[in-house]
Amino acid sequence: MPAQKILVIDDDAHLRESLAEVLDLEGFTCLEAANAKAGIDSAKKHNPDVVIMDIQLPDSSGFQICQELRRYSKDFILIMMTGRFLSAEEKTQGFSLGADEYLTKPFDIKELCLRIRQLLSRKGRPAR
C-alpha cells in the first residue's frame, strides 16, 4: 500500500524542508511548494491526502488556497499553519472555507503527526 501523500505549502524554505523531512521519516510521502500557485497546481496534479499550508504566503493567503482546493475536491484534509495569534473570526473564516485543523508555529512535530493520523482515520483513510 503506498504511503499517504502530504503537501506542505510554505514560503519559509527551512521550515518546509524540515517538516517534509520529518513527515517522510514518519512514513508519509511529502511534496513541497513555496507559494500558493505552485501549491494549488501540485494539489490538483498529485491529489495529496493532506495539505498543510501557511496562512501568510507572498502570493496569496491560506484562506484563498483553502477555498480554491475545496472547490476542486472535498477529499483533501486541509491544515492551516500560522505564526501569529488568530482571532476567533479568522479561525471561523478558515473553518467555513473548509479548513480541518489549525496549528500555531512553533508546534510539536509528534503532535502534528498524531493530528494528521486522527484526521485521516476519521476520513476513513487510516494512516499506513
PDB file of C-alpha atoms in Angstrom:
ATOM      1  CA  MET A   1       0.000   0.000   0.000  1.00  0.00           C
ATOM      2  CA  PRO A   2       1.575   3.345  -0.985  1.00  0.00           C
ATOM      3  CA  ALA A   3       2.366   5.935   1.672  1.00  0.00           C
ATOM      4  CA  GLN A   4      -0.103   8.747   2.123  1.00  0.00           C
ATOM      5  CA  LYS A   5       0.867  11.996   0.454  1.00  0.00           C
ATOM      6  CA  ILE A   6       1.217  15.264   2.303  1.00  0.00           C
ATOM      7  CA  LEU A   7       1.718  18.578   0.514  1.00  0.00           C
ATOM      8  CA  VAL A   8       3.467  21.317   2.506  1.00  0.00           C
ATOM      9  CA  ILE A   9       2.912  24.871   1.206  1.00  0.00           C
ATOM     10  CA  ASP A  10       5.143  27.427   2.946  1.00  0.00           C
ATOM     11  CA  ASP A  11       7.454  30.182   1.688  1.00  0.00           C
ATOM     12  CA  ASP A  12       9.882  29.508   4.552  1.00  0.00           C
ATOM     13  CA  ALA A  13      12.200  27.009   2.836  1.00  0.00           C
ATOM     14  CA  HIS A  14      13.858  25.862   6.065  1.00  0.00           C
ATOM     15  CA  LEU A  15      10.546  25.125   7.796  1.00  0.00           C
ATOM     16  CA  ARG A  16       9.051  23.497   4.684  1.00  0.00           C
ATOM     17  CA  GLU A  17      12.053  21.243   4.082  1.00  0.00           C
ATOM     18  CA  SER A  18      12.405  20.325   7.777  1.00  0.00           C
ATOM     19  CA  LEU A  19       8.713  19.492   8.035  1.00  0.00           C
ATOM     20  CA  ALA A  20       8.827  17.384   4.852  1.00  0.00           C
ATOM     21  CA  GLU A  21      11.905  15.540   6.109  1.00  0.00           C
ATOM     22  CA  VAL A  22      10.297  14.649   9.444  1.00  0.00           C
ATOM     23  CA  LEU A  23       6.998  13.627   7.816  1.00  0.00           C
ATOM     24  CA  ASP A  24       8.967  11.401   5.411  1.00  0.00           C
ATOM     25  CA  LEU A  25      10.594   9.746   8.433  1.00  0.00           C
ATOM     26  CA  GLU A  26       7.091   9.239   9.883  1.00  0.00           C
ATOM     27  CA  GLY A  27       6.179   7.214   6.782  1.00  0.00           C
ATOM     28  CA  PHE A  28       4.401   9.822   4.671  1.00  0.00           C
ATOM     29  CA  THR A  29       5.347  10.851   1.134  1.00  0.00           C
ATOM     30  CA  CYS A  30       5.927  14.605   1.078  1.00  0.00           C
ATOM     31  CA  LEU A  31       5.507  17.150  -1.658  1.00  0.00           C
ATOM     32  CA  GLU A  32       6.584  20.763  -1.245  1.00  0.00           C
ATOM     33  CA  ALA A  33       5.506  24.094  -2.689  1.00  0.00           C
ATOM     34  CA  ALA A  34       6.960  27.537  -1.920  1.00  0.00           C
ATOM     35  CA  ASN A  35       3.902  29.576  -2.874  1.00  0.00           C
ATOM     36  CA  ALA A  36       0.140  29.367  -3.328  1.00  0.00           C
ATOM     37  CA  LYS A  37       0.126  28.936  -7.113  1.00  0.00           C
ATOM     38  CA  ALA A  38       2.647  26.078  -7.033  1.00  0.00           C
ATOM     39  CA  GLY A  39       0.764  24.534  -4.097  1.00  0.00           C
ATOM     40  CA  ILE A  40      -2.610  24.608  -5.812  1.00  0.00           C
ATOM     41  CA  ASP A  41      -1.104  23.223  -9.048  1.00  0.00           C
ATOM     42  CA  SER A  42       0.647  20.448  -7.112  1.00  0.00           C
ATOM     43  CA  ALA A  43      -2.511  19.548  -5.177  1.00  0.00           C
ATOM     44  CA  LYS A  44      -4.530  19.256  -8.390  1.00  0.00           C
ATOM     45  CA  LYS A  45      -1.813  17.199 -10.084  1.00  0.00           C
ATOM     46  CA  HIS A  46      -0.873  14.838  -7.212  1.00  0.00           C
ATOM     47  CA  ASN A  47      -4.090  14.667  -5.126  1.00  0.00           C
ATOM     48  CA  PRO A  48      -2.401  14.552  -1.709  1.00  0.00           C
ATOM     49  CA  ASP A  49      -4.293  13.160   1.273  1.00  0.00           C
ATOM     50  CA  VAL A  50      -3.305  16.147   3.420  1.00  0.00           C
ATOM     51  CA  VAL A  51      -2.371  19.747   2.589  1.00  0.00           C
ATOM     52  CA  ILE A  52      -0.541  21.739   5.267  1.00  0.00           C
ATOM     53  CA  MET A  53      -0.403  25.427   4.341  1.00  0.00           C
ATOM     54  CA  ASP A  54       0.927  28.613   5.829  1.00  0.00           C
ATOM     55  CA  ILE A  55      -1.781  31.246   6.181  1.00  0.00           C
ATOM     56  CA  GLN A  56       0.500  34.066   5.043  1.00  0.00           C
ATOM     57  CA  LEU A  57       2.169  33.478   1.681  1.00  0.00           C
ATOM     58  CA  PRO A  58       3.731  36.064  -0.634  1.00  0.00           C
ATOM     59  CA  ASP A  59       1.299  35.456  -3.495  1.00  0.00           C
ATOM     60  CA  SER A  60      -1.911  34.564  -1.644  1.00  0.00           C
ATOM     61  CA  SER A  61      -3.328  33.513   1.700  1.00  0.00           C
ATOM     62  CA  GLY A  62      -4.060  30.137   3.201  1.00  0.00           C
ATOM     63  CA  PHE A  63      -7.707  31.172   3.203  1.00  0.00           C
ATOM     64  CA  GLN A  64      -7.686  31.592  -0.588  1.00  0.00           C
ATOM     65  CA  ILE A  65      -5.843  28.290  -1.087  1.00  0.00           C
ATOM     66  CA  CYS A  66      -8.359  26.567   1.178  1.00  0.00           C
ATOM     67  CA  GLN A  67     -11.271  27.973  -0.813  1.00  0.00           C
ATOM     68  CA  GLU A  68      -9.693  27.042  -4.162  1.00  0.00           C
ATOM     69  CA  LEU A  69      -8.848  23.482  -3.095  1.00  0.00           C
ATOM     70  CA  ARG A  70     -12.312  22.902  -1.598  1.00  0.00           C
ATOM     71  CA  ARG A  71     -13.883  23.946  -4.919  1.00  0.00           C
ATOM     72  CA  TYR A  72     -11.658  21.351  -6.587  1.00  0.00           C
ATOM     73  CA  SER A  73     -12.161  18.498  -4.087  1.00  0.00           C
ATOM     74  CA  LYS A  74     -13.806  17.755  -0.750  1.00  0.00           C
ATOM     75  CA  ASP A  75     -11.325  14.928  -0.110  1.00  0.00           C
ATOM     76  CA  PHE A  76      -8.257  16.886   0.940  1.00  0.00           C
ATOM     77  CA  ILE A  77      -7.555  17.270   4.647  1.00  0.00           C
ATOM     78  CA  LEU A  78      -6.585  20.921   4.995  1.00  0.00           C
ATOM     79  CA  ILE A  79      -4.395  22.073   7.883  1.00  0.00           C
ATOM     80  CA  MET A  80      -3.645  25.787   8.243  1.00  0.00           C
ATOM     81  CA  MET A  81      -0.398  26.956   9.912  1.00  0.00           C
ATOM     82  CA  THR A  82       0.170  30.382  11.364  1.00  0.00           C
ATOM     83  CA  GLY A  83       2.968  32.120  13.205  1.00  0.00           C
ATOM     84  CA  ARG A  84       0.654  34.576  14.917  1.00  0.00           C
ATOM     85  CA  PHE A  85      -2.385  34.559  17.143  1.00  0.00           C
ATOM     86  CA  LEU A  86      -5.613  34.170  15.178  1.00  0.00           C
ATOM     87  CA  SER A  87      -8.836  35.798  16.230  1.00  0.00           C
ATOM     88  CA  ALA A  88     -11.984  33.711  16.595  1.00  0.00           C
ATOM     89  CA  GLU A  89     -13.270  35.409  13.424  1.00  0.00           C
ATOM     90  CA  GLU A  90     -10.209  34.364  11.435  1.00  0.00           C
ATOM     91  CA  LYS A  91     -10.459  30.769  12.647  1.00  0.00           C
ATOM     92  CA  THR A  92     -14.181  30.735  11.867  1.00  0.00           C
ATOM     93  CA  GLN A  93     -13.434  32.052   8.376  1.00  0.00           C
ATOM     94  CA  GLY A  94     -10.900  29.282   7.799  1.00  0.00           C
ATOM     95  CA  PHE A  95     -13.236  26.559   9.039  1.00  0.00           C
ATOM     96  CA  SER A  96     -16.097  27.931   6.930  1.00  0.00           C
ATOM     97  CA  LEU A  97     -13.819  27.784   3.863  1.00  0.00           C
ATOM     98  CA  GLY A  98     -13.058  24.132   4.583  1.00  0.00           C
ATOM     99  CA  ALA A  99     -10.029  24.001   6.919  1.00  0.00           C
ATOM    100  CA  ASP A 100      -9.929  20.868   9.064  1.00  0.00           C
ATOM    101  CA  GLU A 101      -7.344  21.987  11.622  1.00  0.00           C
ATOM    102  CA  TYR A 102      -5.151  24.897  12.737  1.00  0.00           C
ATOM    103  CA  LEU A 103      -1.572  24.810  14.006  1.00  0.00           C
ATOM    104  CA  THR A 104       0.283  27.688  15.619  1.00  0.00           C
ATOM    105  CA  LYS A 105       4.032  27.807  14.970  1.00  0.00           C
ATOM    106  CA  PRO A 106       6.134  26.632  16.618  1.00  0.00           C
ATOM    107  CA  PHE A 107       4.360  23.311  17.048  1.00  0.00           C
ATOM    108  CA  ASP A 108       5.387  19.873  18.212  1.00  0.00           C
ATOM    109  CA  ILE A 109       6.010  17.557  15.255  1.00  0.00           C
ATOM    110  CA  LYS A 110       4.765  14.488  17.139  1.00  0.00           C
ATOM    111  CA  GLU A 111       1.509  16.315  17.876  1.00  0.00           C
ATOM    112  CA  LEU A 112       1.209  17.240  14.191  1.00  0.00           C
ATOM    113  CA  CYS A 113       1.702  13.603  13.141  1.00  0.00           C
ATOM    114  CA  LEU A 114      -0.882  12.480  15.683  1.00  0.00           C
ATOM    115  CA  ARG A 115      -3.400  15.047  14.426  1.00  0.00           C
ATOM    116  CA  ILE A 116      -2.770  14.022  10.811  1.00  0.00           C
ATOM    117  CA  ARG A 117      -3.337  10.354  11.645  1.00  0.00           C
ATOM    118  CA  GLN A 118      -6.525  11.167  13.575  1.00  0.00           C
ATOM    119  CA  LEU A 119      -7.908  13.253  10.709  1.00  0.00           C
ATOM    120  CA  LEU A 120      -7.042  10.523   8.191  1.00  0.00           C
ATOM    121  CA  SER A 121      -8.764   7.845  10.275  1.00  0.00           C
ATOM    122  CA  ARG A 122     -11.906   9.987  10.605  1.00  0.00           C
ATOM    123  CA  LYS A 123     -11.996  10.351   6.824  1.00  0.00           C
ATOM    124  CA  GLY A 124     -11.818   6.575   6.503  1.00  0.00           C
ATOM    125  CA  ARG A 125      -8.204   6.577   5.392  1.00  0.00           C
ATOM    126  CA  PRO A 126      -6.243   5.085   8.285  1.00  0.00           C
ATOM    127  CA  ALA A 127      -2.595   6.071   8.264  1.00  0.00           C
ATOM    128  CA  ARG A 128      -0.471   3.439   6.599  1.00  0.00           C
TER     129      ARG A 128
END
